[in-house]
C-alpha positions as a LaTeX table, in Angstrom:
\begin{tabular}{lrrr}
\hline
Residue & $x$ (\AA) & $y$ (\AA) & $z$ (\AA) \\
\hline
Unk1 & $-87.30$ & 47.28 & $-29.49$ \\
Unk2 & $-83.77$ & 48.35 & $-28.09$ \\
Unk3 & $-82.60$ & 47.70 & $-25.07$ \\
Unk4 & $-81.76$ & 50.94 & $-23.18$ \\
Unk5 & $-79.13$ & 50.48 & $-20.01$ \\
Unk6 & $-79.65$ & 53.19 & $-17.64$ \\
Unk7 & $-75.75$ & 54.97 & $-16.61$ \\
Unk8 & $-76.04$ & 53.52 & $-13.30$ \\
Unk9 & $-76.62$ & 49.85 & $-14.84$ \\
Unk10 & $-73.39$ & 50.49 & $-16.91$ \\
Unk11 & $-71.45$ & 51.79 & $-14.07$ \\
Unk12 & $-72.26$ & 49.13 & $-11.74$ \\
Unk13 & $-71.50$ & 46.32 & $-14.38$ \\
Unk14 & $-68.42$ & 47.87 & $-14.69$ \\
Unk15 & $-67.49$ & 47.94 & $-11.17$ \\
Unk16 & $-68.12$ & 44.47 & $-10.82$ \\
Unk17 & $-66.22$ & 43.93 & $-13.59$ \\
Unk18 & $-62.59$ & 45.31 & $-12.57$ \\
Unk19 & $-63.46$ & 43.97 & $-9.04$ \\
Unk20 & $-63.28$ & 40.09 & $-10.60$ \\
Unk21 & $-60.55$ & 41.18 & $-12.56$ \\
Unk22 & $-58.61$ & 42.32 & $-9.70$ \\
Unk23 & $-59.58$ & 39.15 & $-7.53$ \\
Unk24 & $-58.46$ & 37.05 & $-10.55$ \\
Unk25 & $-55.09$ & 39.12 & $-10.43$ \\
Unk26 & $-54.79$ & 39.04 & $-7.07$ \\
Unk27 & $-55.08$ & 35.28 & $-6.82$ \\
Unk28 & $-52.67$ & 35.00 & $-10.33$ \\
Unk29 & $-49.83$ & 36.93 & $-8.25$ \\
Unk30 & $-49.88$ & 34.63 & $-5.54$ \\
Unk31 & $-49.68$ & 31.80 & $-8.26$ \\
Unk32 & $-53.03$ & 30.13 & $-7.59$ \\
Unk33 & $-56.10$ & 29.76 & $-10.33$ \\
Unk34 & $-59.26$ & 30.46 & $-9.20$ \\
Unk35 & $-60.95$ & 27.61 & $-11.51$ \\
Unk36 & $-58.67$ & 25.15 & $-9.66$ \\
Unk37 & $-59.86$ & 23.45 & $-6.39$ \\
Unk38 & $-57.47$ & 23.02 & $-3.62$ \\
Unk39 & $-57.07$ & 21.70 & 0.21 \\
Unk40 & $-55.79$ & 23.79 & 3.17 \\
Unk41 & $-52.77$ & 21.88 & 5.28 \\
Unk42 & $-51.71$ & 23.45 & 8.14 \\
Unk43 & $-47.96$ & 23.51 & 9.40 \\
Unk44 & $-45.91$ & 24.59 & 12.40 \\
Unk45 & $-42.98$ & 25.82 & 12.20 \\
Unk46 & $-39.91$ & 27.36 & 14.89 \\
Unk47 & $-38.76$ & 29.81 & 12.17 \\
Unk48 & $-39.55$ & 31.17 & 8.68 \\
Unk49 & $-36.69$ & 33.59 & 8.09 \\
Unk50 & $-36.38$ & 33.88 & 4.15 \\
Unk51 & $-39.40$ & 31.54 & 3.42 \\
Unk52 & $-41.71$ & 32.60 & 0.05 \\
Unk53 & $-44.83$ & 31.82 & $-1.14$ \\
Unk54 & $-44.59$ & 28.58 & $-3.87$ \\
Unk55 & $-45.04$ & 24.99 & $-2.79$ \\
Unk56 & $-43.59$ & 22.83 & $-4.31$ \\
Unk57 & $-43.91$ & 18.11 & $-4.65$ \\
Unk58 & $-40.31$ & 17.14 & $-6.42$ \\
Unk59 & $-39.87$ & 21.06 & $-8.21$ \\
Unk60 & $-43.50$ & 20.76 & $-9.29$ \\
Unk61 & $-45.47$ & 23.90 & $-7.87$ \\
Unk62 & $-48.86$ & 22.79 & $-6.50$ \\
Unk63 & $-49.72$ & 25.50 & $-4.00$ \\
Unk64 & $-48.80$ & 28.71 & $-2.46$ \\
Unk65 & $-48.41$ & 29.73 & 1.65 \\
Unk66 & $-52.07$ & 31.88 & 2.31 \\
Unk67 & $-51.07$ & 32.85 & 5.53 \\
Unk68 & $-48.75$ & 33.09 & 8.58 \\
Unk69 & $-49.52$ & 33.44 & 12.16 \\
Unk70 & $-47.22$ & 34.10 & 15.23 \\
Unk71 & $-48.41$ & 32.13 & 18.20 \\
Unk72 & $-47.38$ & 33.99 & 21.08 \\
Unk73 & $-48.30$ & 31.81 & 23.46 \\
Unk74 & $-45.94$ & 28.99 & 22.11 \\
Unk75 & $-43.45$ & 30.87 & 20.33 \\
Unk76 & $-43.92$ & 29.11 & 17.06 \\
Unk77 & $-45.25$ & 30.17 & 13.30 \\
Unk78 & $-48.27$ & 28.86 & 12.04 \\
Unk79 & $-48.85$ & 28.70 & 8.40 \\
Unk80 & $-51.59$ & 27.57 & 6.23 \\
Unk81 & $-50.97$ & 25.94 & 2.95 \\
Unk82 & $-53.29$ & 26.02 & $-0.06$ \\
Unk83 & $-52.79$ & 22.91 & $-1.87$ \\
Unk84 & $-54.27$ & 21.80 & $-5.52$ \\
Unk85 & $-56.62$ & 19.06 & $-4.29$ \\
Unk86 & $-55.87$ & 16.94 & $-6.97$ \\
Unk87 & $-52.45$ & 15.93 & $-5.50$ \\
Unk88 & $-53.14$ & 13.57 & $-2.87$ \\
Unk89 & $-50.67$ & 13.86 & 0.21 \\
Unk90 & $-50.19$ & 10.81 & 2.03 \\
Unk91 & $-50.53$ & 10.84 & 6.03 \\
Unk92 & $-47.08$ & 10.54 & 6.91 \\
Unk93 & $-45.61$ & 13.17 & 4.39 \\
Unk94 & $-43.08$ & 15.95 & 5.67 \\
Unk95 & $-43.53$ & 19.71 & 5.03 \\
Unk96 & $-39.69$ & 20.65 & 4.64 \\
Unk97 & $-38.16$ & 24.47 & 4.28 \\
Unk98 & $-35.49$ & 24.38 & 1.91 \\
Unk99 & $-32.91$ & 26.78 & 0.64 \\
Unk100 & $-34.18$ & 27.18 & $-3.06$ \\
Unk101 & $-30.89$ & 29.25 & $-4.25$ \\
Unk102 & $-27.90$ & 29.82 & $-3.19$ \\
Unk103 & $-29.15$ & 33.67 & $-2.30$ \\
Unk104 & $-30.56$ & 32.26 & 0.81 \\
Unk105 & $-34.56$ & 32.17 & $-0.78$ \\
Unk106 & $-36.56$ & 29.41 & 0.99 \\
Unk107 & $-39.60$ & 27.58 & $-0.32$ \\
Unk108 & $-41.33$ & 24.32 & 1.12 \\
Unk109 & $-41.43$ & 21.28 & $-0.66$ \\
Unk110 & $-43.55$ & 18.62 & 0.45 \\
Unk111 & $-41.65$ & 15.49 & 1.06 \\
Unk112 & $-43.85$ & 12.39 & $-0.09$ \\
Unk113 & $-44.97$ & 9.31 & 2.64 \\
Unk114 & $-45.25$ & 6.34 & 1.75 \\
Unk115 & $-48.51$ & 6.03 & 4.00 \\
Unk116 & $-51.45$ & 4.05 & 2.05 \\
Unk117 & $-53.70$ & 7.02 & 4.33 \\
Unk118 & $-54.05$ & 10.49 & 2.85 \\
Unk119 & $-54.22$ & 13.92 & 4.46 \\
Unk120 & $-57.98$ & 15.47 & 4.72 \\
Unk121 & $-58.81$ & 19.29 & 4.19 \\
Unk122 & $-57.48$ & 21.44 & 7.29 \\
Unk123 & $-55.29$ & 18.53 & 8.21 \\
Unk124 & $-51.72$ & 18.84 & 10.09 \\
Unk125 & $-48.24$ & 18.39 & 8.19 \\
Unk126 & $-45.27$ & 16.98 & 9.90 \\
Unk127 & $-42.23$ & 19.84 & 9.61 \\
Unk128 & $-38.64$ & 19.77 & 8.86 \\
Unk129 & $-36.45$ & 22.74 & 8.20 \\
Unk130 & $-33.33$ & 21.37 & 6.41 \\
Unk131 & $-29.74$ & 23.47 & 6.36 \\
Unk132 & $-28.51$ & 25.47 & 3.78 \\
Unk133 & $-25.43$ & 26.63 & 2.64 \\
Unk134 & $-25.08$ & 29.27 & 4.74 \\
Unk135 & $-25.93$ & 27.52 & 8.32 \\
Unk136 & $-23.96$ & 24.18 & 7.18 \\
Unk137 & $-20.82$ & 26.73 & 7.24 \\
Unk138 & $-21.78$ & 28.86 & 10.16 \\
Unk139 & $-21.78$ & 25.62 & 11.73 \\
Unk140 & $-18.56$ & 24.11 & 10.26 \\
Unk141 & $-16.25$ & 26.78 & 10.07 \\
Unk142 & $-15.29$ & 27.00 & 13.89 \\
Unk143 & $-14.09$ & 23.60 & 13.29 \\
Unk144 & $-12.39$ & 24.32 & 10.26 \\
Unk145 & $-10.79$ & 27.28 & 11.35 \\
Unk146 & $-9.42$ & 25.47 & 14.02 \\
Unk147 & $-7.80$ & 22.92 & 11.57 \\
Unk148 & $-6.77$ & 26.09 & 9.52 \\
Unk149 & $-5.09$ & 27.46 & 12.30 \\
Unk150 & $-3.17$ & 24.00 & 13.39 \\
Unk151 & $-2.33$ & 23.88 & 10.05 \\
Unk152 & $-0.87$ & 27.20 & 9.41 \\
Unk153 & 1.17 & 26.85 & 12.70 \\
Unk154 & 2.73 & 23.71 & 11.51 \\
Unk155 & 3.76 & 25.04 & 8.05 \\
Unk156 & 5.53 & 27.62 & 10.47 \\
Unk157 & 7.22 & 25.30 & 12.37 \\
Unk158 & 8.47 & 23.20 & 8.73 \\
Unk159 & 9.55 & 26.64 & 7.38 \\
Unk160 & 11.79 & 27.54 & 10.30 \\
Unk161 & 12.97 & 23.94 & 10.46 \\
Unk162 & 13.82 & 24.29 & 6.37 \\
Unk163 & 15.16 & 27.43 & 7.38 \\
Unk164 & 17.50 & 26.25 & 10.20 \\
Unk165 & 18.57 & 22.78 & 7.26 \\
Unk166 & 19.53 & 25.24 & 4.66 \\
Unk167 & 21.87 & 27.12 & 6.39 \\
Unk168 & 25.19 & 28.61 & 5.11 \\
Unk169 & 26.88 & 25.58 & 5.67 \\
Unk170 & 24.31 & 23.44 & 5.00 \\
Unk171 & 23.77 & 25.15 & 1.20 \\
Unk172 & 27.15 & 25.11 & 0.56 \\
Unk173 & 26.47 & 21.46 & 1.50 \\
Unk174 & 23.78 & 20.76 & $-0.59$ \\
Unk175 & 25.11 & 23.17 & $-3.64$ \\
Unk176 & 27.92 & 20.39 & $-3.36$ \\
Unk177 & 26.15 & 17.80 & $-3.61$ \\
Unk178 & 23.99 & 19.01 & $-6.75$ \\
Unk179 & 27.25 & 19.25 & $-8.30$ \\
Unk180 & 28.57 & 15.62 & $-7.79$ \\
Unk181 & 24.95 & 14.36 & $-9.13$ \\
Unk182 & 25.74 & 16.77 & $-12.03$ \\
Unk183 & 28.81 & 14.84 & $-12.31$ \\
Unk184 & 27.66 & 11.63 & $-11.82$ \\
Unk185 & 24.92 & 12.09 & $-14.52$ \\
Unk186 & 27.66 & 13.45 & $-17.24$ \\
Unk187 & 29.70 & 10.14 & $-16.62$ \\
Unk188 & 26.16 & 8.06 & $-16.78$ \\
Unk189 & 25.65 & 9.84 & $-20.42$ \\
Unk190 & 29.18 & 9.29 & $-20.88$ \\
Unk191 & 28.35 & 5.66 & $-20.03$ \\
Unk192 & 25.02 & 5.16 & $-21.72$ \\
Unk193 & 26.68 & 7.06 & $-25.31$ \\
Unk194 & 29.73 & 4.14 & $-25.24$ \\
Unk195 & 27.14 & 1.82 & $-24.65$ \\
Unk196 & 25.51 & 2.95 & $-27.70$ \\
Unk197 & 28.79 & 2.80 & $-29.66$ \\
Unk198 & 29.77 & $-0.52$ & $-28.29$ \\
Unk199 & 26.17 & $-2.08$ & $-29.13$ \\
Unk200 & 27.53 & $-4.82$ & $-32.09$ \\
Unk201 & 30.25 & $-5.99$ & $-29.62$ \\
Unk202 & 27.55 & $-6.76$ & $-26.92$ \\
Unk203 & 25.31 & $-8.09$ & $-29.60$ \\
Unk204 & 28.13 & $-10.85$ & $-30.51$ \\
Unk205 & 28.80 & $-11.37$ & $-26.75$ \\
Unk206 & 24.97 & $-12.36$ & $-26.02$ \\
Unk207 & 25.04 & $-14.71$ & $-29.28$ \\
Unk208 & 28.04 & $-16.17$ & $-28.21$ \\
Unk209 & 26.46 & $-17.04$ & $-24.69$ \\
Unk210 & 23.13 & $-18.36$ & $-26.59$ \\
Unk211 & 25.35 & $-20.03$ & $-28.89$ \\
Unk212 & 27.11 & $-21.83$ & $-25.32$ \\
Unk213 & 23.99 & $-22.28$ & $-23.78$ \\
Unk214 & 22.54 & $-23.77$ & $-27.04$ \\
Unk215 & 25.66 & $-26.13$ & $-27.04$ \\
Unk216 & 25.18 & $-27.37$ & $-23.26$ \\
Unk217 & 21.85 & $-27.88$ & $-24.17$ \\
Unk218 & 22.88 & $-30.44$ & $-26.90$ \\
Unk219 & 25.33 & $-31.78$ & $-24.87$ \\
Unk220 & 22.81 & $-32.45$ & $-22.23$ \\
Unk221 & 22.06 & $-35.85$ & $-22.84$ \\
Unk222 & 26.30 & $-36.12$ & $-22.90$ \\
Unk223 & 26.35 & $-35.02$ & $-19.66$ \\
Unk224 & 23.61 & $-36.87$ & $-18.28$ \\
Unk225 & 25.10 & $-40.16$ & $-19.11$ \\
Unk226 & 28.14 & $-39.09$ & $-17.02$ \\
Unk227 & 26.27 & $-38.31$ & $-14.37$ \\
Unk228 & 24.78 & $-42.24$ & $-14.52$ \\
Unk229 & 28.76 & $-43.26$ & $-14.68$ \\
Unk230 & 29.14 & $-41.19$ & $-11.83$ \\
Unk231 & 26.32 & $-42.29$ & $-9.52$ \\
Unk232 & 26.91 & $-46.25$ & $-10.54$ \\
Unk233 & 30.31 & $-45.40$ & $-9.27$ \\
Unk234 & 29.52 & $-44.29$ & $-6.37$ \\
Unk235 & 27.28 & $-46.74$ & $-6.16$ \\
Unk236 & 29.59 & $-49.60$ & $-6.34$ \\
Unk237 & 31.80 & $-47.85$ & $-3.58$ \\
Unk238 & 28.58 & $-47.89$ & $-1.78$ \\
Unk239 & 28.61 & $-51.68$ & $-2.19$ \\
Unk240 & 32.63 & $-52.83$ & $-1.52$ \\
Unk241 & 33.36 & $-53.54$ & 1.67 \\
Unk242 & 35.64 & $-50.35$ & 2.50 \\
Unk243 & 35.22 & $-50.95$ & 5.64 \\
Unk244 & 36.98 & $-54.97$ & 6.07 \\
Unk245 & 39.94 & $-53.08$ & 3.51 \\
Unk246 & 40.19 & $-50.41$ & 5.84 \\
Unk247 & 40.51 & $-53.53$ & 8.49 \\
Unk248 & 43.36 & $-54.91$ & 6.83 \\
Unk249 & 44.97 & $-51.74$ & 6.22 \\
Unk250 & 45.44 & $-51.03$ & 10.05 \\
Unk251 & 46.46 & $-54.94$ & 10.65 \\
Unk252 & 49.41 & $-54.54$ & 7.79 \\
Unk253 & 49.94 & $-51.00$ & 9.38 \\
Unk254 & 50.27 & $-52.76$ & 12.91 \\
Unk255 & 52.61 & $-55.39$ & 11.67 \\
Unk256 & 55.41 & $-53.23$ & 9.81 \\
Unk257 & 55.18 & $-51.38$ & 13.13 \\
Unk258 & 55.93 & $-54.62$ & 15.47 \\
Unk259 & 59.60 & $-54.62$ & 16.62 \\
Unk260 & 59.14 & $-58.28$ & 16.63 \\
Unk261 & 59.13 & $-58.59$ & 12.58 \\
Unk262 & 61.57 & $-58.58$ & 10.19 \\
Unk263 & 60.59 & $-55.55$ & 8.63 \\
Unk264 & 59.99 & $-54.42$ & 12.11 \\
Unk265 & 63.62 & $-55.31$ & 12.85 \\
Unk266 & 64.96 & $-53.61$ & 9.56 \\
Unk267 & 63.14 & $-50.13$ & 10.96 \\
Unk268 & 64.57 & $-50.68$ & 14.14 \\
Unk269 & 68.26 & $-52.78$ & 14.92 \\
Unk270 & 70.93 & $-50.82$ & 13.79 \\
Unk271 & 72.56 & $-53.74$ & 13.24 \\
Unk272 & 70.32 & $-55.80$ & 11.08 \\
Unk273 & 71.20 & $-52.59$ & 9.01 \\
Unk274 & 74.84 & $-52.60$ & 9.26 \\
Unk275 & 74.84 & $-56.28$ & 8.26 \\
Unk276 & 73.23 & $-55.97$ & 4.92 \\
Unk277 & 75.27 & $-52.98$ & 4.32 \\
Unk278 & 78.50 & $-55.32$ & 4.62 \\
Unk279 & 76.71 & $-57.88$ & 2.59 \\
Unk280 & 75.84 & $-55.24$ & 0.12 \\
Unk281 & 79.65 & $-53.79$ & $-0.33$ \\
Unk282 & 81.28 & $-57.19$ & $-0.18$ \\
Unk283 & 79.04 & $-58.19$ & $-3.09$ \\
Unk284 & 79.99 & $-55.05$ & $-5.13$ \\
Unk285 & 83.82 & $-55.45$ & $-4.33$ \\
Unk286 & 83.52 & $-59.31$ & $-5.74$ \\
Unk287 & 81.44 & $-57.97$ & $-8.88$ \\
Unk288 & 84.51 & $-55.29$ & $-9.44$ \\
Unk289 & 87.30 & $-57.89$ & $-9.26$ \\
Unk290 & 85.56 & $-60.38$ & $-11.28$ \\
Unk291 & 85.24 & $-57.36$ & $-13.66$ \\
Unk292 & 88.85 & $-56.77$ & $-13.75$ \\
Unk293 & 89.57 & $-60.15$ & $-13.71$ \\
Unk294 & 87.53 & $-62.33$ & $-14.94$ \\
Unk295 & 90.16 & $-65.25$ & $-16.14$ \\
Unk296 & 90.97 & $-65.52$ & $-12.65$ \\
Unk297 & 87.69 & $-66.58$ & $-11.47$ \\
Unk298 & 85.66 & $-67.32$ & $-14.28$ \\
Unk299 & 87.48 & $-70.29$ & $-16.91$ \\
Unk300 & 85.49 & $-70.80$ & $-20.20$ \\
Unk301 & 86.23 & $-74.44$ & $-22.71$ \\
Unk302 & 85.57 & $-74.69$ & $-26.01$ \\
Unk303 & 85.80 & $-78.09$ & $-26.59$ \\
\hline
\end{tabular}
């Protein structure tokens, strides 16, 4: 026997029909799936400006903002979170608006606890809104225009200052100068190309010197044995008694200087002098006679 559906049956079934399909689309839209059980967390916030639908635990979506209330009373947002209930939030986790592009889009993320104690259904999240681009500069560019400023004005002051250095005067100066170290770097070339050219001279000069200091380095044990000579010298002056000859020295000194003396005398009476004188040129006058006449005072016998 066939079944027979009456038209109002097939319209009804039908009706019911797109109205599950549109719940199911509604709910797909707002990113949640119906088969999927999930919590409601509640959070309180001072402002949403910018804030969208997705929540998301480390980039992961898990739920999606149901709705947002303005309590007048206290001047604050209310929101209520639908969360998969699968994810288990820990007490003492943080319900945090951040910037999600740089177009100024903000999500919340739920920043884990660490809380062995885990948030019940209807339960109250601890907020944070954190800064994005846009208010971290708001906030920081008075200061860094300030800084801008200051800096600009003292990039004025250098200019003027390089202004005032180079000077007519001053770059005649300078163009000067450039010219002597233009100068001075021609005669280092200058320098640096006889250098070149002189190179096997200076080679034998440095082997000569390694050839001396390879000599003195034979010769070492040369010179170390006059060195011993040397310090047993010295030693043994170390050892005479300089001092007693030093002694006698002054008493021989002292005597040739006493009047009293003969050689005292000699120094000092003219006549002591004069005496030996005569003595000396009577003795030269007899040698000259005898000289020229020797029979008369010398007499020589053979036999």
């Amino acid at each position: 026997m066939k079944l027979q559906l009456s038209k109002e049956f097939k319209v009804g079934f039908t009706v019911i029909l797109i109205a599950v399909a549109m719940y199911w689309l509604v709910f797909f839209l707002k990113g949640r799936d119906i088969f999927s059980r999930f919590n409601t967390y509640y959070a309180v916030y001072e402002n949403v400006e910018g804030l969208t639908g997705p929540v998301y635990i480390q980039g992961l979506k898990i739920g999606t903002i149901n709705q947002i209330v303005y309590n007048q009373k206290q001047h604050r947002l209310e929101l209520s979170l639908s969360l998969e209930s699968k994810y288990k939030i820990p007490a003492n986790s943080v319900a945090q608006i951040y910037s999600a592009d740089l177009l100024g889009t903000k999500a919340i993320r739920i920043v884990m606890g660490d809380s062995p104690q885990f948030l019940a259904d209807k339960d109250t999240l601890a907020t944070d809104i954190s800064l994005d681009i846009i208010n971290y500069l708001s906030r920081e560019l008075p200061a860094l225009r300030e800084q801008i400023g200051a800096l600009l004005t003292g990039f004025e002051t250098a200019m003027e200052q390089v202004n005032t250095v180079l000077g007519s005067d001053n770059r005649a100066l300078l163009q000067n100068s450039l010219a002597d170290l233009s100068a001075t770097l021609d005669h280092f070339k200058s320098f640096s190309a006889y250098l070149n050219t002189e190179t096997p001279q200076i080679r034998d000069i440095l082997n000569n010197i390694k050839q001396l200091t390879d000599e003195l380095g034979g010769s070492s044990s040369d010179i170390g044995a006059s060195l011993a000579n040397l310090r047993a010298f010295t030693d043994t002056l170390r050892q005479a008694d300089v001092a007693g000859l030093v002694q006698n020295l002054d008493r021989l000194i002292v005597g040739l200087q006493n009047p009293e003396g003969s050689i005292g005398q000699l120094m000092d009476n003219d006549e002591l002098y004069k005496k030996i004188t005569r003595l000396l040129e009577n003795v030269d006058s007899l040698v000259c006679q005898i000289s020229q006449n020797p029979k008369k005072y010398l007499k020589f016998s053979v036999f």
